[in-house]
Coordinates of C-alpha atoms and ligand atoms in Angstrom, one line a residue:
M209 CA 3.2 16.5 -11.9
A210 CA 5.8 14.3 -13.7
L211 CA 6.8 10.8 -12.6
P212 CA 9.4 10.0 -15.2
G213 CA 11.0 6.6 -15.7
L214 CA 8.9 4.5 -13.3
K215 CA 9.7 0.8 -14.0
R216 CA 8.8 -0.8 -10.8
I217 CA 6.3 0.5 -8.2
L218 CA 4.8 -0.6 -4.9
L219 CA 1.2 0.2 -4.5
K220 CA -0.1 0.5 -0.9
L221 CA -3.8 0.3 -0.4
S222 CA -5.4 0.6 3.0
G223 CA -7.8 -2.1 4.0
E224 CA -10.6 0.4 3.8
A225 CA -10.1 0.5 0.0
L226 CA -11.6 -3.0 -0.1
M227 CA -14.7 -2.4 1.9
G228 CA -16.6 -0.1 -0.6
S229 CA -19.7 1.3 1.1
S230 CA -19.9 -1.4 3.7
P231 CA -18.9 -0.3 7.3
F232 CA -16.2 -3.0 7.5
G233 CA -15.0 -6.2 5.8
I234 CA -14.3 -7.2 2.2
D235 CA -16.7 -6.2 -0.6
P236 CA -16.0 -8.5 -3.6
E237 CA -17.2 -5.9 -6.2
T238 CA -14.9 -3.2 -4.7
V239 CA -12.0 -5.6 -4.7
A240 CA -12.7 -6.5 -8.3
S241 CA -12.6 -2.8 -9.3
M242 CA -9.3 -2.3 -7.4
A243 CA -7.9 -5.3 -9.2
A244 CA -8.9 -3.7 -12.5
E245 CA -7.0 -0.6 -11.5
V246 CA -3.9 -2.8 -10.8
K247 CA -4.3 -4.6 -14.1
A248 CA -4.5 -1.3 -16.0
A249 CA -1.3 -0.2 -14.3
K250 CA 0.4 -3.5 -15.2
D251 CA -0.8 -3.2 -18.8
R252 CA 1.4 -0.1 -19.0
G253 CA 4.4 -2.4 -18.8
L254 CA 5.2 -1.7 -15.1
E255 CA 6.5 -4.2 -12.6
L256 CA 4.2 -4.0 -9.7
C257 CA 4.0 -5.2 -6.1
L258 CA 1.3 -4.5 -3.6
V259 CA 0.9 -4.1 0.2
I260 CA -2.7 -4.0 1.5
G261 CA -3.6 -3.0 5.1
G262 CA -6.1 -4.7 7.4
G263 CA -8.0 -1.8 8.9
N264 CA -11.3 -2.9 7.2
I265 CA -11.1 -6.0 9.4
F266 CA -9.0 -5.3 12.5
R267 CA -6.5 -2.8 13.8
G268 CA -4.3 -3.6 16.8
M269 CA -4.7 -0.1 18.3
A270 CA -8.5 -0.5 18.3
G271 CA -8.2 -3.8 20.2
A272 CA -5.7 -2.3 22.6
A273 CA -8.0 0.6 23.3
K274 CA -10.6 -2.0 24.5
G275 CA -8.1 -3.6 26.8
M276 CA -6.4 -6.2 24.7
D277 CA -2.7 -6.8 24.9
R278 CA -1.3 -4.6 22.1
A279 CA 1.0 -7.2 20.6
Q280 CA -1.7 -9.8 20.6
A281 CA -4.1 -7.4 18.9
D282 CA -1.4 -6.4 16.3
Y283 CA -0.9 -10.1 15.3
M284 CA -4.7 -10.2 14.7
G285 CA -4.3 -7.1 12.5
M286 CA -1.5 -8.8 10.6
L287 CA -3.7 -11.8 9.9
A288 CA -6.4 -9.5 8.6
T289 CA -3.9 -8.2 6.0
V290 CA -3.4 -11.8 4.8
M291 CA -7.2 -12.2 4.2
N292 CA -7.2 -9.0 2.2
A293 CA -4.2 -10.2 0.2
L294 CA -5.9 -13.4 -0.6
A295 CA -9.0 -11.6 -1.7
M296 CA -7.0 -9.3 -4.0
Q297 CA -5.0 -12.3 -5.4
N298 CA -8.4 -14.0 -6.2
A299 CA -9.7 -10.8 -8.0
L300 CA -6.4 -10.3 -9.9
E301 CA -6.3 -13.9 -11.1
Q302 CA -9.9 -13.7 -12.2
L303 CA -8.7 -10.9 -14.5
G304 CA -5.9 -13.1 -15.8
V305 CA -3.1 -11.4 -13.8
E306 CA -0.7 -13.9 -12.3
T307 CA -0.2 -13.1 -8.6
R308 CA 1.7 -14.4 -5.7
V309 CA 1.1 -13.6 -2.1
Q310 CA 4.1 -13.6 0.3
S311 CA 3.4 -13.3 4.0
A312 CA 5.8 -12.0 6.6
I313 CA 4.1 -14.5 8.9
E314 CA 4.7 -17.9 7.4
M315 CA 1.6 -19.9 6.5
D316 CA 2.6 -22.3 3.8
K317 CA -0.9 -23.7 3.2
V318 CA -2.1 -20.4 1.8
C319 CA 0.8 -18.4 0.5
E320 CA 4.6 -18.2 0.2
P321 CA 6.9 -16.7 2.9
V322 CA 8.6 -13.4 2.1
I323 CA 11.7 -14.4 0.1
R324 CA 13.1 -11.4 -1.6
R325 CA 14.9 -13.2 -4.4
R326 CA 11.8 -15.2 -5.2
A327 CA 9.7 -12.1 -5.2
E328 CA 12.2 -10.6 -7.6
R329 CA 11.9 -13.5 -9.9
H330 CA 8.1 -13.3 -9.8
M331 CA 8.2 -9.7 -10.8
E332 CA 10.6 -10.3 -13.6
K333 CA 8.2 -12.9 -14.9
G334 CA 5.4 -10.3 -14.9
R335 CA 3.6 -11.5 -11.8
V336 CA 2.1 -9.2 -9.3
V337 CA 3.5 -9.9 -5.8
I338 CA 1.3 -9.0 -2.8
F339 CA 3.3 -8.7 0.4
A340 CA 1.1 -9.5 3.4
A341 CA 1.4 -9.3 7.2
G342 CA 3.3 -6.0 7.1
V343 CA 6.8 -6.3 8.5
G344 CA 5.7 -9.3 10.5
A345 CA 6.1 -7.6 13.9
P346 CA 3.7 -5.9 16.3
Y347 CA 3.9 -2.1 16.9
F348 CA 4.3 -1.5 13.2
T349 CA 1.8 -0.7 10.4
T350 CA 1.4 -1.8 6.8
D351 CA 2.7 1.7 5.9
S352 CA 6.0 0.7 7.3
G353 CA 5.6 -2.7 5.6
A354 CA 5.1 -0.9 2.3
A355 CA 8.2 1.3 2.8
L356 CA 10.3 -1.7 3.8
R357 CA 9.2 -3.8 0.8
A358 CA 9.6 -0.8 -1.6
A359 CA 13.2 -0.4 -0.4
E360 CA 13.9 -4.2 -0.5
M361 CA 12.5 -4.5 -4.0
K362 CA 14.2 -1.3 -5.2
C363 CA 10.9 0.2 -6.3
D364 CA 11.1 3.6 -8.1
A365 CA 8.1 4.9 -6.1
L366 CA 5.7 4.0 -3.4
L367 CA 2.1 4.9 -4.5
K368 CA -0.3 5.3 -1.7
G369 CA -3.9 5.0 -2.8
T370 CA -6.2 6.8 -0.3
S371 CA -9.7 8.3 -0.3
V372 CA -8.3 11.9 -0.8
D373 CA -6.5 13.2 -3.8
G374 CA -3.2 14.1 -2.1
V375 CA -1.8 15.7 1.0
Y376 CA -3.5 18.8 2.4
N377 CA -2.4 21.4 5.0
A378 CA -5.6 20.5 7.0
D379 CA -8.2 17.7 6.8
P380 CA -10.1 18.5 3.6
K381 CA -13.1 16.5 4.9
Q382 CA -13.3 18.9 7.9
D383 CA -11.9 22.2 6.6
P384 CA -13.2 23.5 3.2
D385 CA -10.2 25.9 3.0
A386 CA -7.7 23.1 3.2
V387 CA -5.0 23.4 0.4
R388 CA -3.5 20.5 -1.4
Y389 CA 0.2 20.3 -2.0
D390 CA 1.6 19.3 -5.4
S391 CA 4.9 18.3 -3.9
L392 CA 6.5 18.2 -0.4
S393 CA 9.7 17.2 1.2
Y394 CA 10.0 14.3 3.5
D395 CA 11.3 16.6 6.2
R396 CA 8.3 18.9 5.9
V397 CA 5.9 15.9 6.3
L398 CA 7.8 14.8 9.4
A399 CA 8.2 18.3 10.9
D400 CA 4.6 19.3 10.4
N401 CA 3.3 15.8 11.3
L402 CA 1.3 15.7 8.0
K403 CA -0.9 12.7 7.6
V404 CA 0.8 10.9 4.7
M405 CA 2.0 7.7 6.3
D406 CA 3.4 7.0 9.8
A407 CA 6.7 8.7 10.6
S408 CA 8.7 5.5 10.5
A409 CA 7.5 4.7 7.0
V410 CA 8.2 8.3 5.8
A411 CA 11.7 8.2 7.3
L412 CA 12.5 4.8 5.6
C413 CA 11.4 6.3 2.3
R414 CA 13.5 9.4 2.9
D415 CA 16.6 7.4 3.8
N416 CA 16.2 5.4 0.6
H417 CA 15.1 8.2 -1.7
I418 CA 11.8 6.5 -2.6
P419 CA 9.2 9.1 -3.7
I420 CA 5.8 8.7 -2.1
V421 CA 2.9 9.5 -4.4
V422 CA -0.4 10.1 -2.6
F423 CA -3.5 9.9 -4.7
N424 CA -7.2 9.0 -4.7
I425 CA -7.7 5.3 -5.6
R426 CA -11.5 5.5 -5.4
E427 CA -11.7 7.4 -8.6
P428 CA -11.8 4.9 -11.5
G429 CA -8.9 5.0 -13.8
N430 CA -6.9 7.3 -11.5
L431 CA -3.9 5.0 -10.8
A432 CA -3.2 4.8 -14.6
R433 CA -3.7 8.6 -14.9
V434 CA -1.3 9.3 -12.1
L435 CA 1.3 6.9 -13.5
A436 CA 1.0 8.8 -16.8
G437 CA 1.7 12.0 -15.0
E438 CA -1.8 13.3 -15.7
G439 CA -3.7 12.6 -12.4
V440 CA -4.0 14.7 -9.3
A441 CA -1.6 13.7 -6.6
T442 CA 1.0 14.9 -4.1
V443 CA 4.6 13.7 -4.5
V444 CA 6.7 13.5 -1.4
G445 CA 10.4 13.5 -2.1
D446 CA 13.8 15.0 -1.3
Ligands
LIG910 N1 0.2 -4.7 11.9 C1 1.3 -4.9 12.7 N2 2.6 -4.9 12.1 C2 2.8 -4.7 10.8 C3 1.6 -4.4 10.0 C4 0.4 -4.4 10.5 O1 1.2 -5.1 13.9 O2 3.9 -4.7 10.3 C5 -1.1 -4.8 12.5 C6 -1.5 -3.5 13.2 O3 -2.3 -3.9 14.3 C7 -2.4 -2.8 12.2 C8 -3.1 -3.9 11.5 O4 -2.1 -4.9 11.4 O5 -3.3 -1.9 12.9 C9 -3.6 -3.5 10.2 O6 -2.7 -2.8 9.4 P1 -2.9 -1.2 9.1 O7 -3.5 -0.5 10.3 O8 -1.6 -0.7 8.6 O9 -4.0 -1.3 7.9 P2 -4.6 -0.1 7.1 O10 -4.8 1.1 8.0 O11 -3.6 0.2 6.0 O12 -5.9 -0.6 6.6

């Protein structure tokens, strides 16, 4: 698997990537190890921005399933992503990586609002930018937020760190015969409803020709290996 010429990437982590072995919430040790992965990627000379989900704290769909108003629950989910972003900023800065958080829901006491030109400047200066609160609207997910920011920031690829090492034709945790794809087209992902990211996020990447690289972030050193073209991953592209 080759990923030539990557200069700027967006890394999407689900909120669950921050909870370690806990059933929910933020595990500081796990956040520190994720931050170390990010630092190692940055040390390769890449410009890097991040989008982190909120599922380790709250998902709007879960609230709606229990009778909450969906939009209200989604706003709570967006706030959860801001907490995760601040936790990651803290961990990155403890490793000496300058980081700025930009939230799609303005809260100027804790972070900047999303301003593309400012984010651009931060990245040129070598800072990591964490985009929080998804697209800032209910009925979306942070996958869509990740695709949107990757397009806006003209990223060369969207790397989606998950707990499996790529995209399979069936759930590898349920089906031992599931087969992993090395590469796939956007159209195939959409037509077969493969669980890569939600359809709106995949469509946005397709329309803007942004490759999606799905890999296992839980394996230490894997992000750097995948960036070097050595790791196991599935690449979704044209
Ligand atoms: N969310 C939203 N709009 C967005 C991004 C997120 O409403 O643009 C809400 C939604 O309720 C979602 C929650 O925030 O369930 C947490 O995000 P997500 O489920 O994408 O987190 P992940 O699964 O990546 O941890």
